[in-house]
Coordinates of N, CA and C in Angstrom, one line a residue:
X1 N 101.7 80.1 59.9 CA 101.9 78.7 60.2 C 101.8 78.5 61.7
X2 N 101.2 77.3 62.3 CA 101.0 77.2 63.5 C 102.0 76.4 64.1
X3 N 102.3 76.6 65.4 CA 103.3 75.4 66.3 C 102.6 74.8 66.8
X4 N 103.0 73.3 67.0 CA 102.5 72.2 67.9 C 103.2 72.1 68.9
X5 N 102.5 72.1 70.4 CA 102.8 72.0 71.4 C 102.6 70.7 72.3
X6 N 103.7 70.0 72.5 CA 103.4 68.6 73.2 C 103.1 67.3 72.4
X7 N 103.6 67.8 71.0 CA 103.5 66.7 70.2 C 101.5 66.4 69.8
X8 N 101.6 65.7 69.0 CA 100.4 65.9 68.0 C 99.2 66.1 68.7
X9 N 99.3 65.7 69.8 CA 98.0 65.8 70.6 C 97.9 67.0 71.7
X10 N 98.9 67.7 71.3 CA 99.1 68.9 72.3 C 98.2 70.2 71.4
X11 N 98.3 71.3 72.5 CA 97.7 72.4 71.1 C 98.7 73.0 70.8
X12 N 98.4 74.2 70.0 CA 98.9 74.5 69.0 C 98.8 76.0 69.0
X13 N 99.8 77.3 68.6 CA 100.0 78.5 68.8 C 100.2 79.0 67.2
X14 N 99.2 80.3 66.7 CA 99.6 80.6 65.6 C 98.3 80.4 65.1
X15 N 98.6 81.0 63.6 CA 97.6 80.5 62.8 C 97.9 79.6 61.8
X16 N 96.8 79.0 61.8 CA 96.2 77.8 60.5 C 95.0 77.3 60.1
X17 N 95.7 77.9 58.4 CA 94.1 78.1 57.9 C 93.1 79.3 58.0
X18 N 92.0 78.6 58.5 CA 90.9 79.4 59.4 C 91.0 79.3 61.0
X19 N 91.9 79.1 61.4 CA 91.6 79.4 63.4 C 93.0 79.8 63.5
X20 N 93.1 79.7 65.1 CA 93.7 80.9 65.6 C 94.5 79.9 66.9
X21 N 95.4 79.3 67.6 CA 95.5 78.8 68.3 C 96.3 79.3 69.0
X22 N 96.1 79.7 70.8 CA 96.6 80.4 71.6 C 97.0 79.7 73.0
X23 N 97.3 80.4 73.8 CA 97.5 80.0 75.5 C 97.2 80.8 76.3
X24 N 96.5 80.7 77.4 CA 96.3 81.8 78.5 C 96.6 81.3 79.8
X25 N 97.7 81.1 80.8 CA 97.9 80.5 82.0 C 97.7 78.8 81.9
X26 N 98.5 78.3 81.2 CA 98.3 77.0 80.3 C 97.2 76.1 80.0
X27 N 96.0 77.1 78.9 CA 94.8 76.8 79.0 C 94.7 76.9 77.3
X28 N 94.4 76.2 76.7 CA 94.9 76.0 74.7 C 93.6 76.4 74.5
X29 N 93.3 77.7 73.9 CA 92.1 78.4 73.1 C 92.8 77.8 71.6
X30 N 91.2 77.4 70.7 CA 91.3 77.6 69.4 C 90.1 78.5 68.8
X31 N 90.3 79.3 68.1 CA 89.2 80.5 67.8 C 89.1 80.5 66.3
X32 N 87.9 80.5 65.4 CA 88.2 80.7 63.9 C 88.3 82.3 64.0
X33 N 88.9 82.7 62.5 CA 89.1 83.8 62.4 C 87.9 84.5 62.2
X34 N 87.4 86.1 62.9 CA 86.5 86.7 62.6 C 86.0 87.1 61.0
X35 N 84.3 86.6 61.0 CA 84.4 87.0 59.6 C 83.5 88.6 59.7
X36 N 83.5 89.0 57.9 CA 83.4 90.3 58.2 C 81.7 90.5 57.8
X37 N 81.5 91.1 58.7 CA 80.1 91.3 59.0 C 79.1 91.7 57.9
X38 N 77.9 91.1 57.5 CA 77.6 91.2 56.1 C 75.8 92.3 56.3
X39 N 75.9 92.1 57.7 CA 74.5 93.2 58.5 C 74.8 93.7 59.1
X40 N 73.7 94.6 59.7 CA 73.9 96.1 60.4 C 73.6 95.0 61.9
X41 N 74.5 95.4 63.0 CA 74.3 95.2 63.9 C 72.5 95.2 64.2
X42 N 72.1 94.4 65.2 CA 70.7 94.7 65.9 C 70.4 95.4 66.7
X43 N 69.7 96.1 67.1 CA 69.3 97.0 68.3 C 70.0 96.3 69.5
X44 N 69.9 95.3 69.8 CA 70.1 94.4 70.9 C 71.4 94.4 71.1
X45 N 72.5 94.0 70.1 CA 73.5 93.9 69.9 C 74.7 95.5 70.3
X46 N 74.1 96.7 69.5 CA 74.1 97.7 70.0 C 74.3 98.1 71.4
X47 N 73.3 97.9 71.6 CA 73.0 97.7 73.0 C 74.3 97.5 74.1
X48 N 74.4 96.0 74.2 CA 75.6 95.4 74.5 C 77.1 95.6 74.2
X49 N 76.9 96.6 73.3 CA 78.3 97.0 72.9 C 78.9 98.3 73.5
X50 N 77.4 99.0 73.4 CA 77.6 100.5 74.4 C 77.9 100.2 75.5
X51 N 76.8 99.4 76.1 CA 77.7 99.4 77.7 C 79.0 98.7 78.1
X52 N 79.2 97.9 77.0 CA 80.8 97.3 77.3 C 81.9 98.4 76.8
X53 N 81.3 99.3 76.4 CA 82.5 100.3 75.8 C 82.4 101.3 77.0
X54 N 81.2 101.7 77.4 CA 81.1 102.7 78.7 C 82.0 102.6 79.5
X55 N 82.0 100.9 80.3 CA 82.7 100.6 80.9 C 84.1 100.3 80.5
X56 N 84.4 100.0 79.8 CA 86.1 99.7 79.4 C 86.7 100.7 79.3
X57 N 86.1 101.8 78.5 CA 86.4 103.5 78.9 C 87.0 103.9 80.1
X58 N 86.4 103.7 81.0 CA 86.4 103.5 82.7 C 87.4 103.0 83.2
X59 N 87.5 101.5 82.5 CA 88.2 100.7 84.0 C 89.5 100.7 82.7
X60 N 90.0 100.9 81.7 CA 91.5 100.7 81.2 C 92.2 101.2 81.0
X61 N 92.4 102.4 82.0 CA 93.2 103.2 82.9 C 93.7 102.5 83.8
X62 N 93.1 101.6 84.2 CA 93.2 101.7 85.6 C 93.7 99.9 86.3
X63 N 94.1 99.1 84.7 CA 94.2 97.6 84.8 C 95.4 97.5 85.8
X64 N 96.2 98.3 85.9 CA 97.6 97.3 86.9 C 96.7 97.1 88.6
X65 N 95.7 98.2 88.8 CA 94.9 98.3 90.0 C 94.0 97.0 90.0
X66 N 93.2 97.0 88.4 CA 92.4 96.1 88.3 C 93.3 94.0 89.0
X67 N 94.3 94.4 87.9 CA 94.8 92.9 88.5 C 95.3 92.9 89.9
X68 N 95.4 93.3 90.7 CA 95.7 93.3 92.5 C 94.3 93.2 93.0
X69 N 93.3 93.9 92.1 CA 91.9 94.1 93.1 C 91.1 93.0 93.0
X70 N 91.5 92.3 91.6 CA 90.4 91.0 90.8 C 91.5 90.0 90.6
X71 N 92.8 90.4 91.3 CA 93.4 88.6 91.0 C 92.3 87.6 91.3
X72 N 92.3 87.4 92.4 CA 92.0 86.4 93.2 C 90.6 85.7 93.0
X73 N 89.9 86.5 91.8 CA 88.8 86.2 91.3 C 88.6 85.7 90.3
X74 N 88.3 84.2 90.2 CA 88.1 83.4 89.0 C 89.3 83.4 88.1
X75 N 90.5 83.4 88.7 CA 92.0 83.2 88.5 C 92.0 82.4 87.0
X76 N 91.2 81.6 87.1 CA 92.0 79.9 86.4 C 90.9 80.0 85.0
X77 N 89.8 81.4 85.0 CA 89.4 81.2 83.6 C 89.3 82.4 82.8
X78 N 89.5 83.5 83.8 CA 89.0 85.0 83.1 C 90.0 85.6 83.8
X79 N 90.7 86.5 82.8 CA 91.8 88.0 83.6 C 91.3 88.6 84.6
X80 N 91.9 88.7 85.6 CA 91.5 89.8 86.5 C 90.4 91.2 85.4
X81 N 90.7 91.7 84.6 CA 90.2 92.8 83.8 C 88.8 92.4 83.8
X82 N 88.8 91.2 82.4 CA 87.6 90.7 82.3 C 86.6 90.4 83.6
X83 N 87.3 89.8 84.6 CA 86.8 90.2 85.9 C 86.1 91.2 86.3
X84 N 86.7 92.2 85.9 CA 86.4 94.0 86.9 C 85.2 94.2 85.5
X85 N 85.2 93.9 84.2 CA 84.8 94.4 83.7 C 82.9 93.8 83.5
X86 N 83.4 92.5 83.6 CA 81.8 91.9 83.8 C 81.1 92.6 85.1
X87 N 81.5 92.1 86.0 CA 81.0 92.7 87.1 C 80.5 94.1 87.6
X88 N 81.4 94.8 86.5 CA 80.8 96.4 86.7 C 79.7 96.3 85.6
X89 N 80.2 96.3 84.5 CA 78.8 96.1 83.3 C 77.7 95.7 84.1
X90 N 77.2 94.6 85.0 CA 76.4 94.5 85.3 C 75.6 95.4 86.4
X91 N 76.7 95.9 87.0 CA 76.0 96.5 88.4 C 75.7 98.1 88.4
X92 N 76.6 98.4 87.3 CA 77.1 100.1 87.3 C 76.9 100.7 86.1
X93 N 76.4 100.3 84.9 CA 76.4 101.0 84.0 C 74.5 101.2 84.2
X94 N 74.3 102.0 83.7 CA 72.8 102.8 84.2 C 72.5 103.5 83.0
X95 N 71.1 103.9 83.1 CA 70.3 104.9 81.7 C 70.0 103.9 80.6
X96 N 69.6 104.6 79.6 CA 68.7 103.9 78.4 C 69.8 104.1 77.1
X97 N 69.6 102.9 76.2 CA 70.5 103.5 75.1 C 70.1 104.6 74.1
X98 N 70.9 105.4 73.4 CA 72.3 105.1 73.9 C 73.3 105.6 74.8
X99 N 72.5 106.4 75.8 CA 72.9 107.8 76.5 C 73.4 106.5 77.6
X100 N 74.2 105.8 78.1 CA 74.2 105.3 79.3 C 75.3 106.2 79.7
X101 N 75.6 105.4 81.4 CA 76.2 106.2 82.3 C 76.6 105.6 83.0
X102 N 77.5 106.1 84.0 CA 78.1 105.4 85.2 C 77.6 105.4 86.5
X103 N 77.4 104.5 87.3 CA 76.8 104.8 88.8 C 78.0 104.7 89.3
X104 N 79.0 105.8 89.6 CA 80.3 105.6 90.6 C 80.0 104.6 91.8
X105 N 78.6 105.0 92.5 CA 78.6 104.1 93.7 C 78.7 103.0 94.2
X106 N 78.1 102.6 92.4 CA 78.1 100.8 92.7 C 79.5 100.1 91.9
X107 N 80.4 101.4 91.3 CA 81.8 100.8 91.1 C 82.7 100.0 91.6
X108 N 83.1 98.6 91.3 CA 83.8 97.9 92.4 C 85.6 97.7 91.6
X109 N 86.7 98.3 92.2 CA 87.6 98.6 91.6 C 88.4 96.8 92.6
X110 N 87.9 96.1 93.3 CA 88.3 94.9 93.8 C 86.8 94.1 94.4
X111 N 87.4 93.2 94.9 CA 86.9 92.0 95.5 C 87.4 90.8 96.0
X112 N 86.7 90.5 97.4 CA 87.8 90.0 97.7 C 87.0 89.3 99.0
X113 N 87.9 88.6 100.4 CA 86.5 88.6 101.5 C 87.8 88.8 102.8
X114 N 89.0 89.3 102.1 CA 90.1 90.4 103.5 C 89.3 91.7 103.9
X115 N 89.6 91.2 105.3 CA 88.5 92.5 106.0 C 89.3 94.0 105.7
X116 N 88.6 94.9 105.1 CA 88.4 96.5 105.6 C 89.4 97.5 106.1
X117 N 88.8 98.2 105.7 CA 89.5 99.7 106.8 C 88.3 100.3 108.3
X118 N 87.4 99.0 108.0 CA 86.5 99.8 109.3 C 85.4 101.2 108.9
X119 N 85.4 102.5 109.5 CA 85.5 103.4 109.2 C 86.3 104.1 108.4
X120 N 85.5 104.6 107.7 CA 86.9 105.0 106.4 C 85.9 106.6 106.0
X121 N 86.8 107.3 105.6 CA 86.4 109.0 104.9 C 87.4 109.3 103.8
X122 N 86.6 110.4 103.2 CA 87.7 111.5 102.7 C 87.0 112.8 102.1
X123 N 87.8 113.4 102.3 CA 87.9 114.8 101.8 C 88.7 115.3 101.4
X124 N 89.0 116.7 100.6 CA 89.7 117.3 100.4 C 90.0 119.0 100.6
X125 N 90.7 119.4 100.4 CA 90.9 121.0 101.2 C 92.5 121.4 100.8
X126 N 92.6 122.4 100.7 CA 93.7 123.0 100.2 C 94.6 122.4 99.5
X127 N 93.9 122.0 97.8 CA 94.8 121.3 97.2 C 95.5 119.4 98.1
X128 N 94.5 119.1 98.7 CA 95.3 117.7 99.3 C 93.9 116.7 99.5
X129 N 94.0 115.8 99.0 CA 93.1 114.6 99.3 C 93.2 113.9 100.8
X130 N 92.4 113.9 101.6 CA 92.7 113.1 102.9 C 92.1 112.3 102.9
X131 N 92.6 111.0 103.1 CA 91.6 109.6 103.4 C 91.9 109.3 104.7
X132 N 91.2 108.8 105.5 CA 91.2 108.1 107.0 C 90.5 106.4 106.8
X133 N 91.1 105.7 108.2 CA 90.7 104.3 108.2 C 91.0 103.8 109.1
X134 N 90.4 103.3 109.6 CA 90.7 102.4 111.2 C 91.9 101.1 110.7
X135 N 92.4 101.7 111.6 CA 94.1 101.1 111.9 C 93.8 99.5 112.4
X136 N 93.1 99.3 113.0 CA 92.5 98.1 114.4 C 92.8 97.0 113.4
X137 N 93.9 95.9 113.8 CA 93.9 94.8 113.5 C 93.2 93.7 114.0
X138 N 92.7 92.8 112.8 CA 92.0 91.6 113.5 C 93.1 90.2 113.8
X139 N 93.1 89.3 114.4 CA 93.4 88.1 114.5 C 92.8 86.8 113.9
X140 N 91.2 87.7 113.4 CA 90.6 86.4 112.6 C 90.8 86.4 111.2
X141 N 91.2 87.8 111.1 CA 91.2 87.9 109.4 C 92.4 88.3 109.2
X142 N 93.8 88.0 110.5 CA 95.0 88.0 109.9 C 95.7 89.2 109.1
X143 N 94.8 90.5 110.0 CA 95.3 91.4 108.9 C 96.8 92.1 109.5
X144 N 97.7 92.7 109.2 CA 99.1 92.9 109.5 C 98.6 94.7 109.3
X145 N 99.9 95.3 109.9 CA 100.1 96.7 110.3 C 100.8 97.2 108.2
X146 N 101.1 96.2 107.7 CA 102.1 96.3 106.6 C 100.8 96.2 105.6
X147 N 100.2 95.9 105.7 CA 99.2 95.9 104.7 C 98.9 96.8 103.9
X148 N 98.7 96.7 102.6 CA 99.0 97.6 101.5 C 97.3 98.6 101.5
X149 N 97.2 100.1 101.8 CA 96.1 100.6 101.1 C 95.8 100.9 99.6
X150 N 94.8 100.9 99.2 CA 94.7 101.4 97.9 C 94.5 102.3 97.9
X151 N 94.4 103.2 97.1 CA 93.2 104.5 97.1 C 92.7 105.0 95.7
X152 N 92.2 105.5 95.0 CA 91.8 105.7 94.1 C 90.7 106.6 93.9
X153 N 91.5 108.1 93.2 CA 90.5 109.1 92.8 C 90.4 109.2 91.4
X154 N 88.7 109.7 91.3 CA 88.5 109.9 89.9 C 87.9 110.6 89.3
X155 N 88.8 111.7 88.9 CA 87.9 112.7 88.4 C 87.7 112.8 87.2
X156 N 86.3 112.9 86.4 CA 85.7 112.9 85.3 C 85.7 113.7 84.5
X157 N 85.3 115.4 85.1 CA 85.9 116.2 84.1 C 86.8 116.3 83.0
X158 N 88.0 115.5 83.5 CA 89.2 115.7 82.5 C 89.3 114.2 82.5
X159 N 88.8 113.2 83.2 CA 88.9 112.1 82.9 C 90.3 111.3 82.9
X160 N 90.5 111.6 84.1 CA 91.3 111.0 85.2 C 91.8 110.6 86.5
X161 N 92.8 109.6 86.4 CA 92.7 108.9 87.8 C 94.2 109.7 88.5
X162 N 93.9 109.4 90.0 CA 95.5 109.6 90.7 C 95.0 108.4 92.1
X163 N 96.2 108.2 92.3 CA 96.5 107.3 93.9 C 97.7 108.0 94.2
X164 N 98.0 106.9 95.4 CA 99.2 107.5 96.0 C 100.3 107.1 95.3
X165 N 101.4 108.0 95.3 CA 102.6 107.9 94.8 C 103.0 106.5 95.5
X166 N 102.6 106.4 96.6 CA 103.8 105.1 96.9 C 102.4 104.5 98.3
X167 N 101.8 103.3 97.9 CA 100.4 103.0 98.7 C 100.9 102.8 100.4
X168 N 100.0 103.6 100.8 CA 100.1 103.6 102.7 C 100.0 102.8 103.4
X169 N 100.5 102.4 104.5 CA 99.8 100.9 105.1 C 99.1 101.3 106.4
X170 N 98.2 99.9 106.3 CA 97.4 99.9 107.4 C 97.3 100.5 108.4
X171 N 98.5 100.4 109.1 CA 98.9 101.2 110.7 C 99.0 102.7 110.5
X172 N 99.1 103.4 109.4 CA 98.9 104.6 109.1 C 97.7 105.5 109.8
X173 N 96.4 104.7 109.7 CA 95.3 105.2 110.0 C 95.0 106.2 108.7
X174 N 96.0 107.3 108.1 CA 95.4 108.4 107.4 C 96.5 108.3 106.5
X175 N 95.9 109.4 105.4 CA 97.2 109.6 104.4 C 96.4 111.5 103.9
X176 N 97.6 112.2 104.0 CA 97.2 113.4 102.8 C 98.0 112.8 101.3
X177 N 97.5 113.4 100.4 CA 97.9 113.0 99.0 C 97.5 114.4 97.8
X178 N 98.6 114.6 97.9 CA 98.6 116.4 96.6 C 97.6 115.9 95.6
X179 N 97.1 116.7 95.6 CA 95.6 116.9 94.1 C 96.4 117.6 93.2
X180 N 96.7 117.3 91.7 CA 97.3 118.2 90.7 C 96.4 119.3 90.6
X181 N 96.8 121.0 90.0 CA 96.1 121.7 90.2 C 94.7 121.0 88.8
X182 N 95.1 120.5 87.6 CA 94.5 120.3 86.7 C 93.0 119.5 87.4
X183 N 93.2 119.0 88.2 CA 91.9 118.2 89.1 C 91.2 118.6 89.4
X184 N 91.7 120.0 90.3 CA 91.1 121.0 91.3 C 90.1 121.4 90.8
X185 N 88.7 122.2 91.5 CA 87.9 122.8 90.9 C 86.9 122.3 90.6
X186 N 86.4 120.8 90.5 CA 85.4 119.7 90.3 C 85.2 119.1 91.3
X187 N 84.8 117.8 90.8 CA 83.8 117.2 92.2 C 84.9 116.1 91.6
X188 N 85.3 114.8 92.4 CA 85.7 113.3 92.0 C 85.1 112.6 93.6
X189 N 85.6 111.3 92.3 CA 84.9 109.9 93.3 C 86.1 109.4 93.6
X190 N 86.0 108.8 95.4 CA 87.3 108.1 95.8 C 86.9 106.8 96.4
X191 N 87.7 105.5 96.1 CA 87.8 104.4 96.4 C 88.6 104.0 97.2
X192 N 88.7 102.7 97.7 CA 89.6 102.5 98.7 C 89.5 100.8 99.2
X193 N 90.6 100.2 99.3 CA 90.6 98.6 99.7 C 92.0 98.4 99.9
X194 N 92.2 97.2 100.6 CA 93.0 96.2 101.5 C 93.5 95.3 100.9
X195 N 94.8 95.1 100.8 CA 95.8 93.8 100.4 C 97.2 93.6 101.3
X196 N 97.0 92.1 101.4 CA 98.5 91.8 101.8 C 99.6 92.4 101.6
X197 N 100.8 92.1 102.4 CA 102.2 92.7 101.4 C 102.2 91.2 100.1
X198 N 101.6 90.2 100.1 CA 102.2 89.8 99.4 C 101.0 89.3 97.6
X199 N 99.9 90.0 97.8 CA 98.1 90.0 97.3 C 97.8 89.2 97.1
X200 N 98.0 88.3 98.3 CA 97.1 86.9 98.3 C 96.0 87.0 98.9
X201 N 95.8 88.0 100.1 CA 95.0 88.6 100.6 C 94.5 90.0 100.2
X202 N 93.2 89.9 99.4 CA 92.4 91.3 99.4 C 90.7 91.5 99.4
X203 N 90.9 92.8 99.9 CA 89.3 93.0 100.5 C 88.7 93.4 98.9
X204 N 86.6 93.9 99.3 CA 85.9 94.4 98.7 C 86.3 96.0 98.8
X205 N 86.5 96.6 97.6 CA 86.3 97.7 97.4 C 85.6 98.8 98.2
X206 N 85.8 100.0 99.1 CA 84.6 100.8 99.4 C 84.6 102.4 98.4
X207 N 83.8 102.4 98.1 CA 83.2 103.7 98.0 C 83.3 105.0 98.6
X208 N 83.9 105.9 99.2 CA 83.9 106.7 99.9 C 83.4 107.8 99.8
X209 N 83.0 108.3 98.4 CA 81.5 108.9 98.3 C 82.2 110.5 96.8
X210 N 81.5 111.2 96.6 CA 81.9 112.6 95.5 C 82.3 113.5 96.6
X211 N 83.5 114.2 95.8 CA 83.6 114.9 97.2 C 84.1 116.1 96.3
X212 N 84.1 117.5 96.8 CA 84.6 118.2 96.0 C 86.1 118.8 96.3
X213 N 86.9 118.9 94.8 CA 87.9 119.1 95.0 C 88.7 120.5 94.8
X214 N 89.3 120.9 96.1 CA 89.5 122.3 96.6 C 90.4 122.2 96.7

């Protein structure tokens, strides 16, 4: 049975009938219920299912990151996720069906238009991830010494993520960060972006490139 919300002309939570009546950031979806499919999906169809699975594979590990990186993006109609998730589908999944793949390069784990780390690196060496990043505060883009880094490794092999136990700030310039031994021994991909202390402010994502892990 469904609830009415705000009186008769309000929406409505629950089911009834055939739909489905919900709320998302006080926004009233009504959905009929899915029916069950009476054909074989189309090639096309297919299609568009692989690469949305490629990708969600990917990125939902990784949603508490996702909503700090894609708040601030189209807030008022789509989750941060669905955010991260359109935007990569289109830019980063690669190959032909059904063998597709990921372009780490063009992965964007945020978005945003808070400036940077500047020059930014990493590597790794004896068991430790190093990232670097220009410290240099701006005045136009309001950036603070407190400013939260992100970081984000990912290694595929075993198909897993690590950051920092506890995110670096700005004025840092650098961070080492322990690689579990289980990591070691492959190659991963590291990311890296900028947020306020309080993530009203955040930057675009960078890339920092495959690096191998020793």
């Amino acid at each position: 049975m469904g609830t009415i919300r705000q009186g008769a002309n309000g929406g409505f939570s629950g089911k009834t009938g055939s739909i489905i009546g919900s709320s998302w950031k006080g926004i009233d979806y009504i959905k009929g219920l899915s029916r069950k499919r009476t054909k074989a999906a189309s090639e096309e169809q297919l299609i568009v299912q692989a690469r949305f699975y490629a990708m969600t594979k990917f990125l939902m590990p990784i949603a508490p990151i996702l909503r700090l990186g894609f708040g601030l993006v189209n807030s008022d109609r789509m989750t941060p996720t669905n955010v991260a998730l359109k935007q990569n589908i289109d830019q980063a999944v690669i190959g032909t069906y059904p063998n597709f793949e990921l372009d780490y390069s063009k992965i964007k784990i945020s978005a945003g238009s808070f400036i940077g780390g500047g020059t930014t690196g990493a590597s790794a060496s004896l068991g430790l991830l190093s990232v670097t990043w220009d410290a240099t505060l701006s005045t136009l883009y309001q950036s603070k010494a407190d400013d939260q880094v992100i970081i984000l490794l990912y290694q595929p092999t075993v198909n897993e993520f690590m950051t920092a136990p506890t995110p670096p700030l700005r004025a840092d310039s650098a961070i080492d960060i322990s690689i579990p031994d289980h990591l070691l021994g492959a190659k991963g991909h590291v990311w890296i972006f900028f947020a306020d202390r309080k993530g009203t402010k955040v930057s675009g994502s960078t890339y920092l490139g495959e690096i191998d892990l020793l």
